[in-house]
Each structure stands twice: as structure tokens, then as C-alpha cells.
Amino acid sequence: MAVDFSYANSTVDSGFRDALSEHLKAVGRIFYLHSPQETMYERKEDVPNFFRQSWPYFLIFMILEHIVLRLEGKKGIRLNDGITSISHGIFQECGRLIWRGAESYLYTWIYANFRLVDLPWDHTVTWYVAALGVDFCYYWMHRACHEVHILWAQHQVHHTSEDFNMGIGIRQSVLQGWCGFIFYLPLALAIPPAQFVMHHQFSYLYMFWIHTEAIKSLGPLEYVLNTPSHHRVHHGSNKYCLDVNYGGVLIIWDRLFGTFRPETDKIEIVYGLIYNQPSFNPLHLQSFYTAYVIERFRSLKTAGDKFRAIFWGPSWQPGSPRLGRDEDKIDVQTREKYDVHLPAWCNIYLVLHYAVVLYGFFELSSKYMGMTPISVLIFVFYIIASLTIIGMLFDNSKNASLLEVLRCSAFAFLARSVAATNPGLGTALQIFYVVSAMFWCLNILKLLEIKKTKVE
């Protein structure tokens, strides 16, 4: 018995150490701290989805950041803005579930047919060359997203928040991958696809944590790395902050190509778009600027101006340089943040429903490869519709109550399919959605009313 007991203890200790080691590695990945020997893969299909695996750590980091900011006497992450940021991240991931990595097919084809050198996939030198190559291409992709109007129409989603916190790190456009992949294609002449896919993920993981006001400076590392200080400047809508600090992991590219600007205490950074779009509706924030680009294209007379409206900078006007005139750019110095103050019961309701949507998203992301494309599309539609309506409720939109009644009624009906395999969960979901639908019927009948007020 003593031997068995010792063996059991040893097994438990070993399991704990292994689990702790995996958690530490997952946290390290967010800071681009990797062992090259442990992150080498021969085929891109073998590369884990590190980004999706990191979602629980993203949420933990956001909670810790909120606590730190509150201890510093700041407001921390606002519920409506934080949930909107997470919704954008889910939008992007839903897009990836639908096209199942199709963005990298062209890269793989170029590598297979036109590569100039055969770098060994399992060599440390290849690992570091890939890391530098991906970061260099990211700089030019990111810069193009600010200097080419149609690319900005997608990238602007990332800049829509008037706050600056780690949630902004996952506030991305659903089409960002398609807009940016062309800038990475030169790497296909040398870098194996698995190395590219892996470092592309690592790059975006690193950029999650630099979206914060909780870290002031990293000392000497500021000269080499992209840091929260540098990235705060990039996200400002002050004239001082425009078109600078495009780096991903390294800031050296900005220093080399003349787009670096340090943070200064003399200017209070105002975050968000220059012409801000007040809303917590993720679908609206994903699409409104593309509609504006199309409208601008149609309004211009000549073919040349129509072309420039698409491919010149966002500040371009007929007769001006490609990126517009500096004197015509607006210098945002201060403005009141958009906010909608909802009663506590409404916030609790929205958080509960958001938790159900998150659960559905994680279930889908773990099982989608074994599902038919139609089934994936239906689940994605459910998720996007739910997140959109929840955003409209945060806005207190006049149509949100009716849409929420329809959403809850539809999913109370669909929950019957869950009851066939899991009666307890199916019944609970049916009751949950029926009660929710009745709840918003009271709002439509004016028996429950939400007051919309703007607060600073």
C-alpha cells in the first residue's frame, strides 16, 4: 500500500508539473517566448491553432489588466466596449472557420512551385529567419492598411474603440487576413509554409498584450521592441499620432523607414477614429467604412479619381498628394467618449446571454472540422446574429428589443434539437430563451424601459 500511495503521489505531482509547464508555455507564447526546438513543424497542417488556444489566457489577462487599472484609480475596461472587442475577435475567428485556412493556399502553392531555396524546416536558423521575415512583411502590410483606402476600410475596425486595453488586441476585421496575405507572399520563395503559419500566429499573439495603459515603459527594450508605449501613439487620433509606429514585434522597421514617433507626456492621447462612429454593434463597425468607400467611389466623376478613392490614402482629396495634405488633417485634441448607461439588470442579462454565445463559439471551434459546411454556416450565422443584437442592446437601439424577441424565440425552437441528445441542457436552453423572449416583450409593451444616457 505504501508503494502504491507513493506511486499515486508521484503520478499526481508529475501531472501537475506537466500541466503547469503547458500553462507557462501558453503564457510565454503571448510574449513571443518560445523554444525553437519545440515549435518546428514539417507540414502547416501540423501547426496547432495557437491563437485559438490562447483565448482563455486573453480573458485572464484582460481581467488582470482591469484590476491593475482600477487599483491605479482608472476606470478599467468598460463592459460594453470590452464585450464589443471580444465580439470582433469572434467575428474574425468565425470567418476563419468558414474558409478553413484558404488564405494560406496561395502561399503553399508558390512555395511548392517557385521557391528559390530549400531551407530546412527543422533548423534553428530557419526559425529565426522566418520570425524576422514575417515581422518585416507585417510592417509593410500594416503600413499599407493605413495608406490604402480599401485596406483601411477593413483595418479601421481595430481602431474603433475610444479606449486602449488588451481587448483591442483581438478587435479585428473579419476580412483582415484576406486583405493582408499578399504582403507575405514573397516569403513563400524561401520560408516553409509551416514556419510562416506558425510565426504569423506568434506575431498576433505578441501584439495582444501591447494594447494596454497599465505598462508605462520597458526601459532599454523600447529601442528594439514594439511596446505599449509605442503602440499607444499608433492608436491615437491626435494629429501627432497619425501614420506612425507600424511595427509588429520589432520597432526597428519604423526607425529604419522613418515612421517612428515616441510617446510624450505633453500630449494626452485621444483614442479611436478621427471621425468616430459611436456604436457597440460589431456588424455595423465591421461594415460602415466599406460602405463609405463605395459611396465615395460613386460620387467622383473621373476614372482616375475613382481609382484613387480606392487605392490612395484615407485623407486623399482630388488634387492632393496620395496621402493627403497634412494641413487638411484634423487634430483631435479632446472629445467625450461614447457610452450608454444601462441599468444593472440589463447588463446582467447581456452578460448571461453573451456567456451562452461564447460557449456555442468554443463548441463550434472544437468540432467544426467534423461538421458539414452548411452546419458550420448555420452556427456562424447564429453567433454573428447574437453578437450583433447584443451590441444593439448595448446601444439601446430602437429595433434591438424586437430583434431580441425574434432571436430568443427562434433559438428556443432550435434548442429542441439539443434536447434530443442532451435532454437536461436542451430543456434548460428552451426555458432560458422563452423567458428571455417574454422579458423583451415587456420592453416592447413599455412595461420595462431602458433610459439611454451618455456619460464621460
Short mmCIF file of C-alpha atoms in Angstrom, two decimals:
data_model
loop_
_atom_site.label_atom_id
_atom_site.label_comp_id
_atom_site.label_asym_id
_atom_site.label_seq_id
_atom_site.Cartn_x
_atom_site.Cartn_y
_atom_site.Cartn_z
CA MET A 1 0.00 0.00 0.00
CA ALA A 2 2.82 2.40 0.81
CA VAL A 3 4.38 1.78 -2.59
CA ASP A 4 1.05 2.32 -4.34
CA PHE A 5 0.48 5.52 -2.37
CA SER A 6 3.91 6.85 -3.27
CA TYR A 7 3.36 5.95 -6.91
CA ALA A 8 -0.01 7.73 -6.88
CA ASN A 9 1.55 10.84 -5.35
CA SER A 10 4.33 10.75 -7.94
CA THR A 11 1.78 10.48 -10.74
CA VAL A 12 -0.23 13.43 -9.38
CA ASP A 13 2.93 15.55 -8.95
CA SER A 14 4.06 14.69 -12.47
CA GLY A 15 0.65 15.56 -13.89
CA PHE A 16 0.64 18.87 -12.02
CA ARG A 17 4.13 19.74 -13.27
CA ASP A 18 3.17 18.89 -16.85
CA ALA A 19 0.00 20.99 -16.64
CA LEU A 20 1.90 23.90 -15.09
CA SER A 21 4.57 23.63 -17.79
CA GLU A 22 1.93 23.78 -20.53
CA HIS A 23 0.27 26.84 -18.96
CA LEU A 24 3.62 28.62 -18.67
CA LYS A 25 4.39 27.84 -22.31
CA ALA A 26 0.99 29.20 -23.34
CA VAL A 27 1.62 32.43 -21.42
CA GLY A 28 5.13 32.64 -22.88
CA ARG A 29 3.73 32.43 -26.41
CA ILE A 30 1.85 35.69 -25.83
CA PHE A 31 5.23 37.38 -25.26
CA TYR A 32 6.93 35.56 -28.19
CA LEU A 33 8.95 33.48 -25.73
CA HIS A 34 9.33 30.15 -27.49
CA SER A 35 11.77 27.31 -27.72
CA PRO A 36 12.58 26.93 -31.45
CA GLN A 37 13.23 23.23 -30.93
CA GLU A 38 9.69 22.72 -29.58
CA THR A 39 7.95 24.77 -32.29
CA MET A 40 9.18 23.24 -35.53
CA TYR A 41 6.70 21.52 -37.83
CA GLU A 42 7.19 19.88 -41.21
CA ARG A 43 3.66 20.49 -42.55
CA LYS A 44 1.46 23.52 -41.99
CA GLU A 45 -1.42 21.16 -41.11
CA ASP A 46 0.62 20.08 -38.08
CA VAL A 47 0.86 23.62 -36.67
CA PRO A 48 -1.54 23.97 -33.72
CA ASN A 49 -4.00 26.84 -33.69
CA PHE A 50 -2.05 28.70 -31.02
CA PHE A 51 -4.25 31.78 -31.41
CA ARG A 52 -7.45 29.91 -30.59
CA GLN A 53 -5.74 28.04 -27.75
CA SER A 54 -4.80 31.40 -26.22
CA TRP A 55 -8.35 32.73 -25.85
CA PRO A 56 -8.69 31.67 -22.17
CA TYR A 57 -5.39 33.44 -21.42
CA PHE A 58 -6.59 36.55 -23.28
CA LEU A 59 -9.61 36.70 -20.96
CA ILE A 60 -7.44 36.19 -17.87
CA PHE A 61 -5.04 38.93 -18.96
CA MET A 62 -7.95 41.31 -19.59
CA ILE A 63 -9.32 40.66 -16.09
CA LEU A 64 -5.87 41.22 -14.54
CA GLU A 65 -5.41 44.42 -16.55
CA HIS A 66 -8.80 45.67 -15.37
CA ILE A 67 -7.84 45.02 -11.74
CA VAL A 68 -4.49 46.83 -12.16
CA LEU A 69 -6.15 49.84 -13.79
CA ARG A 70 -8.76 50.01 -11.02
CA LEU A 71 -6.03 49.89 -8.39
CA GLU A 72 -4.38 52.82 -10.20
CA GLY A 73 -7.61 54.79 -9.86
CA LYS A 74 -8.64 54.41 -13.53
CA LYS A 75 -11.94 53.13 -14.91
CA GLY A 76 -10.54 49.93 -16.36
CA ILE A 77 -12.23 48.05 -19.18
CA ARG A 78 -15.80 49.17 -19.80
CA LEU A 79 -18.28 46.31 -20.04
CA ASN A 80 -19.89 47.44 -23.32
CA ASP A 81 -16.60 48.31 -25.04
CA GLY A 82 -14.80 45.20 -23.77
CA ILE A 83 -17.56 42.87 -24.95
CA THR A 84 -17.58 44.65 -28.33
CA SER A 85 -13.84 43.99 -28.69
CA ILE A 86 -14.32 40.29 -27.92
CA SER A 87 -17.19 40.17 -30.43
CA HIS A 88 -14.87 41.42 -33.18
CA GLY A 89 -12.38 38.70 -32.30
CA ILE A 90 -15.13 36.09 -32.57
CA PHE A 91 -16.22 37.58 -35.91
CA GLN A 92 -12.69 37.09 -37.22
CA GLU A 93 -12.49 33.53 -35.90
CA CYS A 94 -15.89 32.69 -37.43
CA GLY A 95 -14.53 33.84 -40.78
CA ARG A 96 -11.58 31.51 -40.35
CA LEU A 97 -13.93 28.62 -39.53
CA ILE A 98 -15.76 29.19 -42.81
CA TRP A 99 -12.77 29.42 -45.17
CA ARG A 100 -10.71 26.92 -43.16
CA GLY A 101 -7.26 28.35 -43.82
CA ALA A 102 -7.83 29.12 -47.50
CA GLU A 103 -5.79 32.34 -47.14
CA SER A 104 -2.58 30.30 -46.99
CA TYR A 105 -3.31 28.11 -50.06
CA LEU A 106 -1.67 30.56 -52.48
CA TYR A 107 1.38 30.80 -50.21
CA THR A 108 1.69 27.00 -50.21
CA TRP A 109 1.29 26.84 -54.00
CA ILE A 110 4.02 29.44 -54.59
CA TYR A 111 6.35 27.65 -52.19
CA ALA A 112 5.72 24.29 -53.87
CA ASN A 113 6.29 25.59 -57.40
CA PHE A 114 8.54 28.66 -57.27
CA ARG A 115 10.70 28.59 -54.14
CA LEU A 116 14.29 29.71 -54.74
CA VAL A 117 15.96 27.90 -51.84
CA ASP A 118 15.22 24.86 -49.67
CA LEU A 119 15.60 25.99 -46.09
CA PRO A 120 15.41 23.01 -43.70
CA TRP A 121 12.16 23.16 -41.77
CA ASP A 122 13.78 21.73 -38.62
CA HIS A 123 16.75 24.11 -38.41
CA THR A 124 17.03 26.90 -35.82
CA VAL A 125 18.33 29.35 -38.44
CA THR A 126 15.16 28.83 -40.49
CA TRP A 127 13.08 29.52 -37.37
CA TYR A 128 14.75 32.90 -36.78
CA VAL A 129 14.80 33.88 -40.46
CA ALA A 130 11.07 33.16 -40.61
CA ALA A 131 10.44 35.24 -37.49
CA LEU A 132 12.28 38.25 -38.94
CA GLY A 133 10.70 37.80 -42.38
CA VAL A 134 7.14 37.64 -41.03
CA ASP A 135 7.70 40.71 -38.85
CA PHE A 136 9.24 42.67 -41.75
CA CYS A 137 6.29 41.84 -44.01
CA TYR A 138 3.86 42.69 -41.21
CA TYR A 139 5.32 46.20 -41.05
CA TRP A 140 4.58 46.80 -44.75
CA MET A 141 1.18 45.14 -44.56
CA HIS A 142 0.22 47.27 -41.55
CA ARG A 143 1.54 50.43 -43.20
CA ALA A 144 -0.42 49.67 -46.37
CA CYS A 145 -3.58 49.19 -44.28
CA HIS A 146 -3.20 52.82 -43.18
CA GLU A 147 -2.16 54.19 -46.59
CA VAL A 148 -4.52 52.33 -48.96
CA HIS A 149 -8.15 53.34 -48.55
CA ILE A 150 -9.82 49.99 -49.27
CA LEU A 151 -7.43 48.22 -46.88
CA TRP A 152 -8.07 50.88 -44.25
CA ALA A 153 -11.80 50.15 -44.63
CA GLN A 154 -11.09 46.76 -43.04
CA HIS A 155 -8.27 47.67 -40.68
CA GLN A 156 -10.17 50.63 -39.18
CA VAL A 157 -12.19 48.09 -37.16
CA HIS A 158 -9.10 47.67 -34.98
CA HIS A 159 -9.08 51.43 -34.25
CA THR A 160 -12.78 51.95 -33.49
CA SER A 161 -12.51 51.79 -29.71
CA GLU A 162 -12.10 55.02 -27.75
CA ASP A 163 -10.33 53.03 -25.03
CA PHE A 164 -6.92 51.36 -25.14
CA ASN A 165 -6.70 47.99 -23.44
CA MET A 166 -5.84 44.38 -24.21
CA GLY A 167 -9.31 43.77 -25.56
CA ILE A 168 -8.36 45.97 -28.52
CA GLY A 169 -5.73 43.36 -29.38
CA ILE A 170 -8.47 40.97 -30.52
CA ARG A 171 -10.68 43.67 -32.10
CA GLN A 172 -10.00 42.72 -35.74
CA SER A 173 -11.75 42.77 -39.10
CA VAL A 174 -13.28 39.55 -40.37
CA LEU A 175 -11.53 40.24 -43.73
CA GLN A 176 -8.16 41.31 -42.31
CA GLY A 177 -6.49 38.02 -43.29
CA TRP A 178 -7.61 38.29 -46.90
CA CYS A 179 -6.54 41.92 -47.17
CA GLY A 180 -3.07 41.35 -45.80
CA PHE A 181 -1.95 37.95 -47.10
CA ILE A 182 -0.49 39.32 -50.35
CA PHE A 183 2.25 41.15 -48.43
CA TYR A 184 3.55 37.86 -47.05
CA LEU A 185 3.75 36.05 -50.40
CA PRO A 186 7.42 36.99 -51.10
CA LEU A 187 8.32 34.83 -48.09
CA ALA A 188 6.97 31.81 -49.99
CA LEU A 189 10.10 31.92 -52.17
CA ALA A 190 12.12 30.64 -49.22
CA ILE A 191 10.20 30.12 -45.95
CA PRO A 192 8.42 26.74 -45.49
CA PRO A 193 4.62 27.16 -45.10
CA ALA A 194 4.58 25.65 -41.60
CA GLN A 195 7.14 28.19 -40.38
CA PHE A 196 5.15 31.04 -41.93
CA VAL A 197 1.81 29.95 -40.43
CA MET A 198 3.39 29.46 -37.01
CA HIS A 199 5.20 32.82 -36.83
CA HIS A 200 2.19 34.62 -38.26
CA GLN A 201 0.25 33.38 -35.23
CA PHE A 202 3.08 34.25 -32.83
CA SER A 203 3.18 37.80 -34.20
CA TYR A 204 -0.51 38.39 -33.49
CA LEU A 205 -0.23 36.79 -30.06
CA TYR A 206 2.54 39.23 -29.17
CA MET A 207 0.50 42.20 -30.32
CA PHE A 208 -2.33 41.31 -27.93
CA TRP A 209 -0.57 42.43 -24.74
CA ILE A 210 0.94 45.68 -26.07
CA HIS A 211 -2.57 47.18 -26.12
CA THR A 212 -2.53 48.49 -22.56
CA GLU A 213 -2.14 51.63 -20.46
CA ALA A 214 -1.12 49.56 -17.42
CA ILE A 215 2.53 49.29 -18.59
CA LYS A 216 4.33 52.61 -18.95
CA SER A 217 7.81 51.70 -20.24
CA LEU A 218 10.07 48.70 -20.80
CA GLY A 219 13.31 50.66 -20.48
CA PRO A 220 16.07 49.76 -22.99
CA LEU A 221 13.76 47.28 -24.74
CA GLU A 222 11.88 50.31 -26.11
CA TYR A 223 14.71 50.76 -28.66
CA VAL A 224 14.14 47.35 -30.27
CA LEU A 225 10.68 46.01 -29.43
CA ASN A 226 7.24 47.33 -30.18
CA THR A 227 5.89 48.15 -26.72
CA PRO A 228 2.68 49.51 -25.16
CA SER A 229 4.25 52.98 -25.17
CA HIS A 230 4.91 52.88 -28.92
CA HIS A 231 1.56 51.33 -29.71
CA ARG A 232 -0.40 53.88 -27.70
CA VAL A 233 0.92 56.51 -30.09
CA HIS A 234 -0.13 54.40 -33.07
CA HIS A 235 -3.72 54.20 -31.80
CA GLY A 236 -4.12 57.91 -31.16
CA SER A 237 -6.30 60.10 -33.36
CA ASN A 238 -4.32 63.23 -32.46
CA LYS A 239 -2.51 64.64 -35.48
CA TYR A 240 0.77 63.88 -33.68
CA CYS A 241 -0.15 60.16 -33.68
CA LEU A 242 -1.18 59.68 -37.30
CA ASP A 243 0.64 57.28 -39.63
CA VAL A 244 3.44 56.17 -37.29
CA ASN A 245 4.67 53.09 -35.35
CA TYR A 246 3.52 50.33 -37.69
CA GLY A 247 5.80 47.63 -36.27
CA GLY A 248 4.51 44.29 -35.02
CA VAL A 249 7.02 42.68 -32.69
CA LEU A 250 10.01 44.90 -33.55
CA ILE A 251 10.05 48.70 -33.72
CA ILE A 252 13.32 48.74 -35.68
CA TRP A 253 11.46 48.82 -39.01
CA ASP A 254 9.81 52.13 -38.08
CA ARG A 255 13.18 53.53 -37.03
CA LEU A 256 14.72 52.40 -40.35
CA PHE A 257 11.94 53.69 -42.61
CA GLY A 258 11.20 56.97 -40.85
CA THR A 259 7.78 56.20 -39.35
CA PHE A 260 8.78 56.08 -35.67
CA ARG A 261 7.43 58.55 -33.14
CA PRO A 262 7.95 58.25 -29.36
CA GLU A 263 5.28 58.81 -26.74
CA THR A 264 5.33 62.19 -24.99
CA ASP A 265 3.83 63.40 -21.72
CA LYS A 266 2.99 66.74 -23.33
CA ILE A 267 0.04 65.35 -25.30
CA GLU A 268 -2.90 63.37 -23.94
CA ILE A 269 -3.67 60.69 -26.49
CA VAL A 270 -7.26 60.54 -27.73
CA TYR A 271 -8.08 57.03 -28.97
CA GLY A 272 -10.44 55.99 -31.74
CA LEU A 273 -11.07 57.11 -35.31
CA ILE A 274 -10.71 60.73 -36.37
CA TYR A 275 -14.36 60.66 -37.43
CA ASN A 276 -15.53 58.30 -34.73
CA GLN A 277 -18.53 56.05 -35.27
CA PRO A 278 -20.40 55.78 -31.97
CA SER A 279 -21.69 52.22 -31.67
CA PHE A 280 -21.22 48.92 -29.84
CA ASN A 281 -22.73 46.98 -32.76
CA PRO A 282 -19.87 44.85 -34.15
CA LEU A 283 -21.54 44.20 -37.51
CA HIS A 284 -22.01 47.92 -38.07
CA LEU A 285 -18.40 48.69 -37.09
CA GLN A 286 -17.18 45.93 -39.43
CA SER A 287 -19.07 47.27 -42.44
CA PHE A 288 -19.82 51.00 -42.23
CA TYR A 289 -16.48 52.22 -43.62
CA THR A 290 -16.58 49.88 -46.61
CA ALA A 291 -19.98 51.40 -47.44
CA TYR A 292 -18.39 54.85 -47.17
CA VAL A 293 -15.58 53.90 -49.60
CA ILE A 294 -18.15 52.61 -52.11
CA GLU A 295 -20.19 55.80 -51.74
CA ARG A 296 -17.10 57.94 -52.27
CA PHE A 297 -16.14 55.90 -55.35
CA ARG A 298 -19.57 56.51 -56.87
CA SER A 299 -19.57 60.22 -56.09
CA LEU A 300 -16.40 61.01 -58.06
CA LYS A 301 -16.57 61.82 -61.78
CA THR A 302 -13.35 60.71 -63.48
CA ALA A 303 -11.96 57.18 -63.72
CA GLY A 304 -8.65 58.40 -62.24
CA ASP A 305 -10.32 59.90 -59.19
CA LYS A 306 -12.43 56.76 -58.72
CA PHE A 307 -9.24 54.68 -58.76
CA ARG A 308 -7.54 57.00 -56.27
CA ALA A 309 -10.60 56.90 -53.98
CA ILE A 310 -9.96 53.17 -53.62
CA PHE A 311 -6.17 52.89 -53.60
CA TRP A 312 -4.87 56.26 -52.33
CA GLY A 313 -4.84 57.18 -48.63
CA PRO A 314 -7.93 57.79 -46.47
CA SER A 315 -7.12 61.53 -46.32
CA TRP A 316 -6.76 61.91 -50.09
CA GLN A 317 -8.90 64.53 -51.81
CA PRO A 318 -8.98 65.33 -55.56
CA GLY A 319 -5.91 67.42 -56.38
CA SER A 320 -3.99 66.48 -53.22
CA PRO A 321 -0.97 64.13 -52.79
CA ARG A 322 -1.50 60.38 -52.35
CA LEU A 323 -1.78 60.58 -48.54
CA GLY A 324 -3.49 63.97 -48.45
CA ARG A 325 -2.18 67.30 -47.21
CA ASP A 326 -1.01 67.50 -43.60
CA GLU A 327 -2.67 70.88 -43.16
CA ASP A 328 -6.04 69.36 -44.10
CA LYS A 329 -5.86 66.61 -41.46
CA ILE A 330 -7.90 67.18 -38.31
CA ASP A 331 -6.06 67.37 -34.99
CA VAL A 332 -8.31 65.65 -32.43
CA GLN A 333 -7.32 67.02 -29.01
CA THR A 334 -10.21 66.05 -26.77
CA ARG A 335 -13.70 64.56 -27.01
CA GLU A 336 -16.32 62.90 -24.87
CA LYS A 337 -16.34 59.10 -25.07
CA TYR A 338 -19.44 57.43 -26.41
CA ASP A 339 -21.16 55.42 -23.69
CA VAL A 340 -24.65 54.15 -22.91
CA HIS A 341 -25.55 53.72 -19.27
CA LEU A 342 -27.81 50.69 -18.85
CA PRO A 343 -29.48 49.51 -15.63
CA ALA A 344 -27.79 46.66 -13.75
CA TRP A 345 -30.49 44.12 -14.65
CA CYS A 346 -29.91 44.76 -18.35
CA ASN A 347 -26.13 44.36 -18.06
CA ILE A 348 -26.60 41.08 -16.13
CA TYR A 349 -28.96 39.84 -18.84
CA LEU A 350 -26.49 40.71 -21.60
CA VAL A 351 -23.57 39.06 -19.80
CA LEU A 352 -25.57 35.84 -19.31
CA HIS A 353 -26.56 35.68 -22.95
CA TYR A 354 -23.04 36.55 -24.03
CA ALA A 355 -21.73 33.63 -21.96
CA VAL A 356 -24.10 31.27 -23.83
CA VAL A 357 -22.86 32.64 -27.19
CA LEU A 358 -19.23 32.19 -26.07
CA TYR A 359 -19.98 28.60 -25.10
CA GLY A 360 -21.52 27.99 -28.52
CA PHE A 361 -18.50 29.54 -30.24
CA PHE A 362 -16.00 27.36 -28.37
CA GLU A 363 -18.10 24.27 -29.06
CA LEU A 364 -18.17 25.14 -32.76
CA SER A 365 -14.43 25.85 -32.93
CA SER A 366 -13.65 22.46 -31.38
CA LYS A 367 -15.97 20.43 -33.64
CA TYR A 368 -16.29 22.32 -36.94
CA MET A 369 -13.86 20.11 -38.90
CA GLY A 370 -16.25 17.18 -38.41
CA MET A 371 -19.32 19.20 -39.45
CA THR A 372 -20.79 19.87 -42.88
CA PRO A 373 -20.19 23.35 -44.36
CA ILE A 374 -23.93 24.10 -44.13
CA SER A 375 -23.98 23.26 -40.42
CA VAL A 376 -20.95 25.50 -39.83
CA LEU A 377 -22.66 28.35 -41.72
CA ILE A 378 -25.82 27.99 -39.60
CA PHE A 379 -23.84 28.09 -36.36
CA VAL A 380 -21.77 31.04 -37.58
CA PHE A 381 -24.97 32.89 -38.51
CA TYR A 382 -26.34 32.23 -35.01
CA ILE A 383 -23.17 33.59 -33.40
CA ILE A 384 -22.91 36.70 -35.61
CA ALA A 385 -26.63 37.47 -35.27
CA SER A 386 -26.47 37.09 -31.48
CA LEU A 387 -23.38 39.28 -31.11
CA THR A 388 -24.91 41.93 -33.37
CA ILE A 389 -28.17 42.08 -31.42
CA ILE A 390 -26.31 42.14 -28.09
CA GLY A 391 -24.31 45.09 -29.44
CA MET A 392 -27.53 46.82 -30.48
CA LEU A 393 -28.87 46.31 -26.96
CA PHE A 394 -25.73 47.93 -25.55
CA ASP A 395 -26.50 50.84 -27.90
CA ASN A 396 -30.14 50.77 -26.75
CA SER A 397 -31.11 50.75 -30.43
CA LYS A 398 -34.81 51.22 -31.11
CA ASN A 399 -35.02 47.94 -33.07
CA ALA A 400 -33.00 45.85 -30.64
CA SER A 401 -35.90 44.71 -28.43
CA LEU A 402 -37.92 43.26 -31.31
CA LEU A 403 -34.86 41.55 -32.79
CA GLU A 404 -34.01 40.05 -29.40
CA VAL A 405 -37.55 38.65 -29.08
CA LEU A 406 -37.20 37.07 -32.54
CA ARG A 407 -33.70 35.73 -31.74
CA CYS A 408 -34.73 34.17 -28.44
CA SER A 409 -37.92 32.70 -29.91
CA ALA A 410 -36.01 31.16 -32.82
CA PHE A 411 -33.38 29.60 -30.59
CA ALA A 412 -35.95 28.35 -28.08
CA PHE A 413 -37.36 26.39 -31.02
CA LEU A 414 -33.92 25.23 -32.21
CA ALA A 415 -32.98 24.12 -28.69
CA ARG A 416 -35.28 21.14 -29.23
CA SER A 417 -32.53 19.57 -31.35
CA VAL A 418 -30.20 19.77 -28.34
CA ALA A 419 -32.83 18.09 -26.18
CA ALA A 420 -32.67 15.02 -28.42
CA THR A 421 -29.07 14.28 -27.38
CA ASN A 422 -28.92 16.11 -24.04
CA PRO A 423 -32.40 16.48 -22.53
CA GLY A 424 -31.26 18.43 -19.48
CA LEU A 425 -29.30 21.05 -21.42
CA GLY A 426 -31.94 21.28 -24.16
CA THR A 427 -34.75 21.92 -21.67
CA ALA A 428 -32.65 24.48 -19.79
CA LEU A 429 -31.89 26.36 -23.03
CA GLN A 430 -35.55 26.32 -24.07
CA ILE A 431 -36.65 27.80 -20.74
CA PHE A 432 -33.80 30.32 -20.85
CA TYR A 433 -34.73 31.58 -24.31
CA VAL A 434 -38.51 31.57 -23.74
CA VAL A 435 -38.18 33.60 -20.53
CA SER A 436 -35.78 35.97 -22.31
CA ALA A 437 -38.22 36.49 -25.19
CA MET A 438 -41.04 37.26 -22.75
CA PHE A 439 -38.71 39.63 -20.92
CA TRP A 440 -38.20 41.77 -24.03
CA CYS A 441 -41.89 41.62 -24.93
CA LEU A 442 -42.41 43.63 -21.75
CA ASN A 443 -39.93 46.17 -23.05
CA ILE A 444 -41.77 46.45 -26.37
CA LEU A 445 -45.02 46.99 -24.46
CA LYS A 446 -43.25 49.79 -22.49
CA LEU A 447 -43.65 47.92 -19.20
CA LEU A 448 -39.85 47.87 -18.91
CA GLU A 449 -37.96 50.84 -20.31
CA ILE A 450 -34.22 51.45 -20.71
CA LYS A 451 -33.04 55.02 -20.39
CA LYS A 452 -30.15 55.89 -22.71
CA THR A 453 -27.73 58.46 -21.31
CA LYS A 454 -24.22 59.44 -22.30
CA VAL A 455 -21.62 59.50 -19.55
CA GLU A 456 -17.99 60.53 -19.71
#
